[in-house]
Coordinates of C-alpha atoms and ligand atoms in Angstrom, one line a residue:
M1 CA -30.1 -1.3 20.5
R2 CA -27.2 1.0 21.2
G3 CA -28.0 4.5 22.5
L4 CA -26.8 7.6 20.8
L5 CA -24.3 8.4 23.5
L6 CA -23.4 5.0 24.8
S7 CA -20.6 5.2 27.3
R8 CA -18.2 2.4 28.3
G9 CA -16.4 3.3 31.4
C10 CA -13.0 1.9 32.5
G11 CA -13.7 -1.1 34.7
T12 CA -10.8 -0.8 37.2
V13 CA -11.3 3.0 37.7
A14 CA -15.0 2.4 38.3
A15 CA -14.3 -0.3 40.9
T16 CA -12.0 2.0 42.9
A17 CA -14.7 4.7 42.8
I18 CA -17.2 2.2 44.1
N19 CA -14.9 1.4 47.1
R20 CA -14.6 5.1 47.9
V21 CA -18.3 5.9 47.7
R22 CA -19.4 3.1 50.1
R23 CA -19.1 5.5 53.0
M24 CA -21.2 8.3 51.4
P25 CA -25.0 8.9 51.5
L26 CA -26.7 7.1 48.6
R27 CA -27.6 10.2 46.5
A28 CA -24.2 11.9 46.8
S29 CA -22.4 8.7 46.1
L30 CA -24.3 8.2 42.8
V31 CA -23.3 11.7 41.7
F32 CA -19.7 11.1 42.7
L33 CA -19.5 7.8 41.0
G34 CA -20.9 9.2 37.8
L35 CA -18.4 12.1 37.8
A36 CA -15.4 10.0 38.7
A37 CA -16.1 7.4 36.1
A38 CA -16.8 10.0 33.4
A39 CA -13.6 12.0 34.3
A40 CA -11.5 8.9 34.3
A41 CA -13.0 7.7 31.1
S42 CA -12.6 11.0 29.4
A43 CA -8.9 11.2 30.1
E44 CA -8.4 8.1 27.9
T45 CA -11.0 9.1 25.4
T46 CA -10.3 10.6 22.0
L47 CA -12.8 12.9 20.4
L48 CA -12.7 13.5 16.7
V49 CA -14.7 16.6 15.7
D50 CA -15.3 19.0 12.8
A51 CA -15.5 16.1 10.3
R52 CA -18.0 14.7 7.8
I53 CA -18.2 11.2 9.0
H54 CA -19.9 8.7 6.7
T55 CA -20.8 6.0 9.1
L56 CA -22.3 3.4 6.8
D57 CA -24.8 3.1 9.6
E58 CA -28.2 3.5 7.9
S59 CA -29.9 4.9 11.0
R60 CA -27.4 7.8 11.2
P61 CA -25.4 8.0 7.9
L62 CA -23.6 11.3 8.5
V63 CA -22.3 12.8 11.7
E64 CA -19.7 15.4 12.7
A65 CA -18.0 13.8 15.6
M66 CA -17.1 10.5 17.2
A67 CA -15.4 9.4 20.4
W68 CA -13.4 6.2 21.2
D69 CA -11.8 4.8 24.2
A70 CA -8.2 3.8 25.0
E71 CA -8.7 0.4 23.4
G72 CA -9.9 2.0 20.2
R73 CA -13.5 1.0 20.6
L74 CA -16.1 3.6 19.5
L75 CA -18.1 5.0 22.4
A76 CA -20.4 7.4 20.6
L77 CA -21.1 9.3 17.4
G78 CA -23.1 12.4 16.9
E79 CA -22.9 16.2 17.4
A80 CA -19.6 17.6 18.6
E81 CA -21.1 19.7 21.4
A82 CA -23.0 16.8 22.9
L83 CA -19.9 14.6 22.8
R84 CA -17.7 17.3 24.3
E85 CA -20.2 17.6 27.1
Q86 CA -20.2 13.9 27.7
Y87 CA -16.4 13.4 27.4
R88 CA -14.9 16.5 29.1
G89 CA -11.2 16.4 29.1
A90 CA -11.0 14.0 26.2
R91 CA -8.1 14.4 23.7
E92 CA -9.6 16.3 20.8
I93 CA -8.7 16.0 17.1
A94 CA -10.3 18.6 14.8
L95 CA -10.3 17.6 11.1
G96 CA -11.2 21.0 9.6
G97 CA -14.3 19.6 7.8
Q98 CA -12.5 16.7 6.2
T99 CA -14.3 13.5 5.1
V100 CA -14.1 10.3 7.1
V101 CA -15.3 6.8 6.0
P102 CA -15.0 3.4 7.7
G103 CA -11.6 1.7 7.2
L104 CA -11.5 0.2 3.7
I105 CA -11.4 -3.6 3.5
D106 CA -10.0 -5.4 0.4
A107 CA -12.0 -8.6 0.3
H108 CA -9.5 -10.3 -2.0
G109 CA -5.8 -9.6 -2.1
H110 CA -2.5 -11.4 -1.7
L111 CA -0.2 -9.7 0.8
M112 CA 2.9 -11.8 0.3
N113 CA 2.6 -11.6 -3.4
L114 CA 2.2 -7.9 -3.1
G115 CA 5.3 -7.7 -0.9
H116 CA 7.4 -9.8 -3.3
A117 CA 6.0 -7.9 -6.2
L118 CA 7.1 -4.7 -4.6
L119 CA 10.6 -6.3 -4.4
R120 CA 10.5 -7.3 -8.1
A121 CA 10.6 -5.3 -11.3
N122 CA 7.1 -3.8 -11.9
L123 CA 6.0 -4.3 -15.5
M124 CA 2.4 -3.3 -15.0
G125 CA 1.0 -1.0 -17.7
A126 CA 4.1 -1.3 -20.0
T127 CA 2.8 -0.6 -23.5
S128 CA 5.6 -2.3 -25.4
K129 CA 8.3 -4.9 -25.1
A130 CA 10.9 -2.1 -25.4
E131 CA 9.4 -0.5 -22.3
I132 CA 9.6 -3.8 -20.5
M133 CA 13.3 -4.1 -21.3
E134 CA 14.0 -0.6 -20.0
R135 CA 12.2 -1.3 -16.7
L136 CA 14.1 -4.6 -16.3
K137 CA 17.5 -3.0 -16.9
A138 CA 16.8 -0.4 -14.3
H139 CA 15.8 -3.0 -11.8
A140 CA 18.7 -5.3 -12.6
R141 CA 21.2 -2.7 -11.6
D142 CA 20.7 -3.5 -7.9
L143 CA 20.9 -7.3 -8.4
P144 CA 24.0 -9.5 -7.7
Q145 CA 25.6 -10.9 -10.8
G146 CA 23.9 -14.0 -12.1
A147 CA 21.0 -13.7 -9.7
W148 CA 17.5 -14.4 -11.0
L149 CA 15.8 -11.3 -12.4
L150 CA 12.2 -11.5 -11.4
G151 CA 9.4 -9.3 -12.6
R152 CA 5.7 -9.2 -12.9
G153 CA 2.8 -7.5 -14.5
W154 CA 3.4 -7.8 -18.2
D155 CA 0.3 -7.9 -20.4
Q156 CA 0.8 -8.6 -24.1
T157 CA -2.7 -7.2 -24.9
L158 CA -1.2 -3.7 -24.2
W159 CA 1.5 -4.1 -26.8
P160 CA 1.1 -3.1 -30.5
E161 CA 1.5 -6.7 -31.7
A162 CA -0.7 -8.1 -28.8
E163 CA 1.1 -11.5 -29.1
F164 CA 2.8 -13.6 -26.5
P165 CA 6.5 -12.8 -26.2
T166 CA 9.5 -15.2 -26.5
A167 CA 12.6 -16.2 -24.6
A168 CA 14.6 -14.7 -27.5
D169 CA 13.2 -11.3 -26.7
L170 CA 14.8 -11.5 -23.3
D171 CA 18.0 -13.2 -24.3
A172 CA 18.9 -10.3 -26.5
H173 CA 19.2 -8.1 -23.3
F174 CA 19.8 -10.6 -20.6
P175 CA 22.1 -13.4 -21.7
D176 CA 23.9 -13.9 -18.4
R177 CA 21.2 -14.3 -15.8
P178 CA 17.9 -16.3 -15.6
V179 CA 14.8 -14.1 -16.1
W180 CA 11.3 -15.0 -15.1
L181 CA 8.4 -12.7 -15.5
E182 CA 4.8 -13.3 -14.3
R183 CA 2.0 -12.2 -16.5
V184 CA -0.4 -9.5 -15.0
D185 CA -3.0 -12.1 -14.0
G186 CA -0.5 -14.5 -12.4
H187 CA -1.6 -17.3 -14.8
A188 CA 1.3 -17.3 -17.2
G189 CA 5.1 -16.8 -17.0
W190 CA 7.7 -15.7 -19.5
G191 CA 11.3 -16.8 -19.2
N192 CA 14.6 -16.4 -21.0
S193 CA 16.7 -19.3 -22.2
L194 CA 18.7 -19.5 -19.0
A195 CA 15.5 -19.8 -16.9
L196 CA 14.2 -22.5 -19.3
A197 CA 17.5 -24.3 -19.0
A198 CA 17.2 -24.4 -15.2
S199 CA 14.2 -26.7 -15.5
K200 CA 14.7 -30.3 -14.6
R201 CA 12.1 -31.3 -17.2
E202 CA 12.7 -32.0 -20.8
L203 CA 10.5 -29.1 -22.1
S204 CA 10.5 -29.9 -25.8
G205 CA 8.3 -32.4 -27.5
D206 CA 4.6 -32.5 -28.1
W207 CA 3.3 -33.3 -24.6
Q208 CA 1.4 -30.9 -22.4
P209 CA 0.9 -30.9 -18.6
E210 CA -2.5 -31.3 -17.1
G211 CA -4.1 -28.0 -16.2
G212 CA -1.6 -25.9 -18.2
R213 CA 0.3 -25.4 -21.4
I214 CA 3.8 -24.9 -22.7
L215 CA 3.8 -22.6 -25.8
R216 CA 6.0 -24.2 -28.4
D217 CA 7.2 -23.5 -32.0
A218 CA 6.6 -25.8 -34.9
A219 CA 9.7 -27.9 -33.9
G220 CA 8.3 -28.5 -30.4
Q221 CA 10.8 -26.2 -28.7
P222 CA 9.3 -24.1 -25.9
T223 CA 9.1 -20.4 -27.0
G224 CA 9.3 -19.0 -23.5
V225 CA 5.7 -18.7 -22.2
F226 CA 4.2 -21.2 -19.8
I227 CA 0.6 -21.1 -18.8
D228 CA -1.0 -22.1 -15.5
S229 CA 0.3 -25.5 -14.2
A230 CA 3.1 -25.4 -16.7
E231 CA 4.7 -22.5 -14.9
R232 CA 5.9 -24.8 -12.2
F233 CA 8.6 -26.3 -14.4
I234 CA 10.4 -23.0 -14.1
V235 CA 9.1 -21.6 -10.9
E236 CA 10.2 -24.6 -8.9
E237 CA 13.8 -23.8 -9.8
I238 CA 13.7 -20.2 -8.5
P239 CA 15.6 -20.1 -5.2
A240 CA 13.2 -19.6 -2.3
P241 CA 13.3 -16.2 -0.6
S242 CA 15.0 -16.2 2.8
A243 CA 13.0 -15.6 5.9
E244 CA 14.4 -12.1 6.0
V245 CA 13.3 -11.4 2.5
D246 CA 9.8 -12.7 3.4
A247 CA 9.6 -10.5 6.4
L248 CA 10.8 -7.5 4.3
A249 CA 8.2 -8.3 1.7
L250 CA 5.4 -8.4 4.3
E251 CA 6.5 -5.2 5.8
R252 CA 6.5 -3.5 2.4
A253 CA 3.0 -4.9 1.6
L254 CA 1.5 -3.7 4.9
A255 CA 2.9 -0.3 4.5
E256 CA 1.6 -0.1 0.9
A257 CA -1.9 -1.2 2.0
V258 CA -2.4 1.3 4.9
K259 CA -1.0 4.0 2.6
F260 CA -4.1 3.5 0.4
G261 CA -6.6 3.4 3.3
L262 CA -6.9 -0.3 3.8
T263 CA -7.6 -1.3 7.4
G264 CA -8.4 -4.9 6.5
V265 CA -7.3 -7.4 3.9
H266 CA -8.8 -10.8 3.1
D267 CA -5.7 -12.7 2.1
A268 CA -6.8 -15.2 -0.5
G269 CA -4.4 -18.1 -0.1
V270 CA -2.1 -18.3 2.9
S271 CA 0.3 -21.2 3.7
L272 CA 1.1 -22.4 7.2
K273 CA 4.5 -20.8 6.8
Q274 CA 2.9 -17.4 5.9
L275 CA 0.5 -17.7 8.8
A276 CA 3.4 -18.2 11.2
L277 CA 5.0 -15.0 9.8
Y278 CA 1.8 -13.1 10.1
R279 CA 1.5 -14.4 13.7
R280 CA 5.0 -13.2 14.5
F281 CA 4.1 -9.7 13.2
A282 CA 0.9 -9.8 15.2
D283 CA 2.7 -10.8 18.4
S284 CA 5.2 -8.0 18.0
G285 CA 2.6 -5.4 17.2
R286 CA 3.7 -5.0 13.6
L287 CA 0.4 -5.7 11.9
P288 CA -1.1 -2.2 11.1
L289 CA -4.3 -3.7 9.7
R290 CA -6.5 -6.8 10.1
I291 CA -5.8 -9.9 8.1
H292 CA -8.6 -12.4 7.3
A293 CA -6.3 -15.2 6.2
M294 CA -7.6 -18.0 3.9
A295 CA -5.8 -21.3 4.1
N296 CA -4.4 -22.0 0.7
G297 CA -6.1 -24.9 -1.0
D298 CA -6.8 -28.4 0.2
A299 CA -3.3 -28.6 1.8
E300 CA -1.6 -28.5 5.2
A301 CA -3.2 -25.1 6.2
L302 CA -6.7 -26.6 5.8
D303 CA -5.6 -29.7 7.7
A304 CA -4.3 -27.4 10.5
L305 CA -7.6 -25.5 10.4
C306 CA -9.5 -28.7 10.7
A307 CA -7.3 -29.9 13.5
M308 CA -7.2 -26.6 15.5
G309 CA -10.5 -25.0 14.6
H310 CA -10.8 -21.3 13.9
Y311 CA -7.7 -19.3 14.6
R312 CA -7.9 -15.8 16.1
H313 CA -5.0 -13.7 17.4
P314 CA -5.8 -11.9 20.7
S315 CA -5.0 -8.5 19.1
G316 CA -8.0 -9.0 16.7
R317 CA -5.6 -8.3 13.8
L318 CA -5.4 -11.8 12.4
Q319 CA -7.8 -14.7 11.9
M320 CA -8.0 -17.8 9.9
R321 CA -11.2 -19.8 9.4
T322 CA -11.5 -20.0 5.7
V323 CA -10.1 -22.2 2.9
K324 CA -9.4 -20.8 -0.5
L325 CA -10.1 -23.3 -3.3
Y326 CA -9.6 -23.0 -7.1
I327 CA -11.8 -24.4 -9.8
D328 CA -10.3 -22.7 -12.9
G329 CA -7.8 -20.3 -14.3
A330 CA -8.1 -16.7 -15.7
L331 CA -9.8 -15.3 -18.8
G332 CA -6.7 -13.4 -20.1
S333 CA -4.7 -16.6 -20.6
R334 CA -7.9 -18.6 -21.7
G335 CA -7.7 -20.7 -18.6
A336 CA -11.1 -19.9 -17.2
A337 CA -13.5 -22.8 -17.7
L338 CA -16.4 -21.9 -20.0
L339 CA -19.6 -23.7 -20.9
A340 CA -18.9 -23.1 -24.6
D341 CA -15.8 -22.4 -26.7
Y342 CA -13.8 -19.2 -26.3
S343 CA -15.1 -16.9 -29.0
D344 CA -11.6 -16.2 -30.2
E345 CA -10.3 -19.8 -30.0
P346 CA -12.8 -22.4 -31.2
G347 CA -12.3 -25.8 -29.5
N348 CA -10.9 -24.3 -26.3
R349 CA -13.2 -24.1 -23.3
G350 CA -10.5 -23.5 -20.7
L351 CA -9.4 -25.7 -17.9
L352 CA -11.1 -27.1 -14.8
F353 CA -8.5 -27.6 -12.0
A354 CA -10.6 -30.4 -10.5
E355 CA -13.3 -32.7 -11.8
P356 CA -16.7 -31.8 -10.2
P357 CA -16.8 -34.9 -7.9
A358 CA -13.3 -34.3 -6.6
F359 CA -14.1 -30.7 -6.0
E360 CA -17.2 -31.6 -4.1
K361 CA -15.2 -33.9 -1.9
I362 CA -13.0 -31.0 -0.9
L363 CA -16.0 -28.8 -0.2
R364 CA -17.4 -31.6 2.0
K365 CA -14.1 -31.8 3.9
A366 CA -14.2 -28.0 4.5
H367 CA -17.8 -28.2 5.5
D368 CA -17.1 -30.9 8.0
C369 CA -14.3 -28.8 9.5
G370 CA -16.6 -25.8 9.9
A371 CA -14.4 -23.8 7.5
Q372 CA -15.7 -21.0 5.4
V373 CA -15.1 -21.8 1.7
A374 CA -13.9 -19.1 -0.7
A375 CA -13.7 -20.7 -4.2
H376 CA -12.0 -19.0 -7.1
A377 CA -14.2 -19.3 -10.2
I378 CA -13.8 -17.1 -13.3
G379 CA -15.6 -18.8 -16.2
D380 CA -19.3 -19.6 -16.4
R381 CA -18.5 -23.3 -16.2
G382 CA -16.2 -22.8 -13.2
N383 CA -18.9 -20.8 -11.4
R384 CA -21.6 -23.4 -12.2
V385 CA -19.4 -26.3 -10.9
V386 CA -18.8 -24.4 -7.7
L387 CA -22.4 -23.5 -7.2
D388 CA -23.5 -27.0 -8.0
G389 CA -21.0 -28.4 -5.5
M390 CA -21.9 -25.9 -2.8
Q391 CA -25.6 -26.6 -3.3
R392 CA -25.1 -30.3 -2.8
V393 CA -22.7 -30.0 0.1
L394 CA -24.6 -27.3 2.0
G395 CA -28.0 -28.9 1.4
E396 CA -30.4 -27.5 4.0
A397 CA -27.5 -25.6 5.6
A398 CA -27.6 -23.2 2.6
A399 CA -30.1 -21.3 4.8
S400 CA -27.5 -21.0 7.6
D401 CA -24.9 -18.4 8.2
H402 CA -22.1 -20.2 6.4
R403 CA -20.9 -17.2 4.3
W404 CA -19.4 -19.3 1.7
R405 CA -18.1 -17.2 -1.1
I406 CA -17.1 -17.3 -4.8
E407 CA -14.0 -15.3 -5.6
H408 CA -14.3 -13.3 -8.8
A409 CA -17.6 -14.7 -10.0
Q410 CA -16.5 -13.0 -13.2
V411 CA -18.4 -14.7 -16.0
V412 CA -21.7 -16.2 -14.7
A413 CA -24.5 -17.7 -16.8
L414 CA -27.6 -15.5 -16.3
S415 CA -29.6 -18.4 -15.0
D416 CA -26.9 -19.0 -12.3
I417 CA -26.8 -15.4 -10.9
P418 CA -29.9 -15.8 -8.7
R419 CA -28.3 -18.9 -7.2
F420 CA -25.8 -16.8 -5.2
A421 CA -28.6 -15.2 -3.1
Q422 CA -30.6 -18.5 -3.0
L423 CA -27.6 -20.4 -1.6
G424 CA -26.4 -17.5 0.6
V425 CA -23.2 -17.4 -1.4
I426 CA -21.3 -14.1 -1.2
A427 CA -20.0 -12.7 -4.6
S428 CA -16.5 -11.5 -3.9
M429 CA -15.8 -9.3 -7.0
Q430 CA -13.0 -7.0 -8.1
P431 CA -14.2 -3.9 -10.0
T432 CA -10.8 -3.1 -11.6
H433 CA -10.7 -6.6 -13.2
A434 CA -13.6 -5.3 -15.4
T435 CA -11.8 -2.1 -16.5
S436 CA -8.6 -4.1 -17.1
D437 CA -10.3 -6.8 -19.1
M438 CA -12.8 -4.7 -21.0
R439 CA -10.6 -4.2 -24.0
W440 CA -10.5 -7.9 -24.9
A441 CA -13.3 -9.5 -22.9
Q442 CA -15.8 -9.4 -25.7
A443 CA -13.3 -11.1 -28.0
R444 CA -12.9 -13.9 -25.6
L445 CA -16.6 -14.2 -24.7
G446 CA -18.7 -12.8 -27.5
E447 CA -21.5 -10.4 -26.9
D448 CA -24.1 -12.7 -25.4
R449 CA -21.9 -14.0 -22.6
L450 CA -21.0 -10.4 -21.6
A451 CA -24.5 -10.0 -20.1
G452 CA -23.4 -12.1 -17.1
A453 CA -19.8 -10.9 -17.0
Y454 CA -18.6 -8.5 -14.3
A455 CA -22.3 -8.1 -13.6
W456 CA -22.2 -6.3 -10.3
R457 CA -25.6 -4.7 -10.7
R458 CA -27.4 -7.9 -11.6
M459 CA -25.6 -9.7 -8.8
K460 CA -26.6 -7.0 -6.3
E461 CA -30.2 -6.8 -7.5
S462 CA -30.5 -10.6 -7.2
G463 CA -30.0 -10.1 -3.5
A464 CA -26.4 -11.4 -3.3
V465 CA -23.9 -9.8 -0.8
L466 CA -21.3 -8.1 -2.9
A467 CA -17.9 -8.0 -1.2
L468 CA -15.4 -5.9 -3.2
G469 CA -11.6 -6.1 -3.6
S470 CA -8.7 -5.7 -6.0
D471 CA -7.0 -9.0 -6.2
F472 CA -3.7 -7.1 -5.6
P473 CA -1.0 -7.4 -6.9
V474 CA -2.9 -8.6 -10.0
E475 CA -4.4 -5.1 -9.9
A476 CA -3.2 -2.0 -8.0
V477 CA -3.8 -1.9 -4.3
D478 CA -5.5 1.5 -4.2
P479 CA -9.2 0.9 -3.5
V480 CA -10.0 4.4 -4.9
L481 CA -9.3 2.8 -8.3
G482 CA -11.9 0.1 -7.4
L483 CA -14.5 2.7 -6.3
H484 CA -13.9 4.6 -9.5
A485 CA -14.1 1.5 -11.7
A486 CA -17.3 0.4 -9.9
A487 CA -19.0 3.7 -10.4
T488 CA -17.9 4.5 -13.9
R489 CA -16.8 1.2 -15.6
Q490 CA -14.2 3.4 -17.3
D491 CA -10.4 3.3 -17.1
A492 CA -8.5 6.2 -15.5
R493 CA -8.6 8.1 -18.8
G494 CA -12.4 8.0 -18.9
W495 CA -12.6 5.3 -21.6
P496 CA -15.1 4.2 -22.9
E497 CA -17.4 7.1 -23.0
G498 CA -20.4 6.4 -20.7
G499 CA -18.7 3.3 -19.3
W500 CA -18.4 -0.3 -20.5
I501 CA -21.8 -2.1 -20.2
A502 CA -22.9 0.9 -18.2
S503 CA -26.0 -0.9 -16.8
Q504 CA -23.8 -2.8 -14.4
K505 CA -22.4 0.3 -12.6
L506 CA -22.7 0.7 -8.9
S507 CA -23.2 4.0 -7.1
L508 CA -20.2 5.4 -5.2
M509 CA -22.0 4.6 -1.9
E510 CA -22.9 1.1 -3.0
A511 CA -19.3 0.5 -4.0
L512 CA -18.1 1.9 -0.7
R513 CA -20.4 -0.5 1.1
G514 CA -18.7 -3.3 -0.9
F515 CA -15.3 -2.2 0.4
T516 CA -16.5 -1.8 4.0
L517 CA -19.6 -3.3 5.5
D518 CA -20.1 -6.1 3.0
A519 CA -16.4 -7.0 2.9
A520 CA -16.5 -7.1 6.7
R521 CA -19.5 -9.4 6.5
A522 CA -17.6 -11.7 4.1
G523 CA -15.0 -12.0 6.8
F524 CA -17.4 -12.6 9.7
A525 CA -16.3 -9.2 11.1
E526 CA -19.3 -6.9 10.6
T527 CA -20.0 -6.7 14.4
E528 CA -16.5 -5.3 14.8
V529 CA -15.7 -3.2 11.7
G530 CA -17.2 -2.2 8.4
S531 CA -19.2 0.8 9.7
L532 CA -18.7 3.4 12.4
E533 CA -21.1 2.6 15.3
P534 CA -20.8 2.5 19.0
G535 CA -19.2 -0.7 20.1
K536 CA -17.2 -1.2 16.9
R537 CA -13.5 -0.6 16.3
A538 CA -12.4 2.9 15.4
D539 CA -11.0 1.8 12.1
F540 CA -11.4 4.7 9.6
V541 CA -9.9 6.7 6.8
V542 CA -9.6 10.5 6.3
L543 CA -10.2 11.5 2.7
S544 CA -9.1 14.6 0.8
R545 CA -12.5 15.5 -0.7
P546 CA -16.2 15.4 0.3
L547 CA -18.2 12.5 -1.2
E548 CA -21.4 14.4 -1.6
D549 CA -21.8 15.7 -5.2
L550 CA -18.5 14.1 -6.2
A551 CA -18.8 13.4 -9.9
P552 CA -17.9 9.7 -10.6
A553 CA -15.0 10.8 -12.9
D554 CA -13.6 12.8 -9.9
I555 CA -13.5 9.8 -7.6
L556 CA -9.9 9.3 -8.9
D557 CA -9.0 12.5 -7.2
L558 CA -9.7 11.1 -3.7
R559 CA -6.5 10.8 -1.7
V560 CA -6.1 9.1 1.6
Q561 CA -4.9 11.7 4.2
S562 CA -4.6 9.3 7.1
T563 CA -5.5 5.7 8.0
W564 CA -6.6 4.7 11.6
V565 CA -6.9 1.3 13.1
D566 CA -8.2 0.7 16.7
G567 CA -8.2 4.5 17.1
E568 CA -4.4 4.7 16.3
R569 CA -3.0 6.4 13.2
V570 CA -1.2 3.8 11.1
Y571 CA -0.6 6.1 8.1
P572 CA 1.3 8.3 7.9
A573 CA 3.4 6.5 10.4
R574 CA 4.0 8.4 13.6
Ligands
ZN601 ZN1 -6.6 -13.7 -6.1

């Protein structure tokens, strides 16, 4: 157990002191050694006082002060006076009563996608095609002539007609440059005629690719929207971003993340090339947060992981020990694999990306490599196939500390929910997906299936670990939106009254745990981060309002004042 005022002295200073005291009488030498070590340590110690620090440490949930050493490791938490006494001469930061929580960890995001999204036209939340065109025109002003105009975030369910758009919609405004726009869930793309013409495939006819769909008119001509695997016919023709643009994108994404209080991100799908870029950033001290990188799919990154073993950068800011796998698509584009037909499209049960035996084979490979598996599963069939596969591959090892996880676990058959805890599988869920999907989820699923959809409360009560995230840039980065969605199941305008399927709400503190300690656990990092305790890293966030008595509707008013990693302020930048 760690003591209340655990002190970790500086090793080299203590050794010098020991040499000096060798010539002293025993009693005097002990006193001198103690003072010398304490004074030397205090000079490098930072003391944060006059704060309301929510530690997420159950034995001591709220304290007013904490101290950390030059390496950013927490030395002690408790009463300010006691810590001042212990660390005389420490650099002191007084917060004027402000609220502190452990650094927020997004257990599922996509940094490079976020960075490139920040470099693209943002179409999120546009409520009509006219608004889309306005935003695109504003963005296109900075682009070279003829260059691809890229955008993302459109969602036809927000428009009055609620129907998929067409290439002709774009051609009317952008006849001279290819345009390619990703849907908000990343599972469909919308192109103009020039973008379609760039494809090397003959897109017309009556064929469909496996795992995807080309929307076509009665004559077999593509109308402009491509779903899931069909997107590649266009995406493959988009010129790849240069290394400079990639680095710029990463820099933008990191700045965006720390601005919203994130001190950690589980990056759900990283290629070897991306890992190399992250590594360069880590080497040059340009990673302001911790990245838990997941190798993207059963590809070269998993092979490298299998060959090299777990990767960990000496800075503690970057690790890779996980593989991200995919069993199905998303609900919005009806790509999620369901056990029964979509309620709003009889005959369609969505798509499995791999047949169960093939998927199990990949799970076995990951298991043999000692990799953590994080499997994307949205539909109830997708979740069942993953749970079945994990059960067979883990076997007796299901009781071990494998921390395999299902990403999204969005629609789960009620009988499958207890299997998460039974198999030790972590539910990695995104509260804002529920509040984005709630307007149409019942149409897709019908009322009965909603019982196991976005079912955070059921999942938690079944004993599963609930790691929370946003899936940015599918949703906004800001974890305050996730905390609000979790505690209210309402959108930012307070709709619907009382919350959508209110029985599945979490309390604010439960949601906070999902974005801190349980997210850390999902990344094998709970001994280092996730709560504020002696021996852990001084990763924390200063918030604008006290959390006690904060009405759920007011969670949205929380603002991040500053973000700290390893005891250094990373936002606002110094
Ligand atoms: Zn994702």
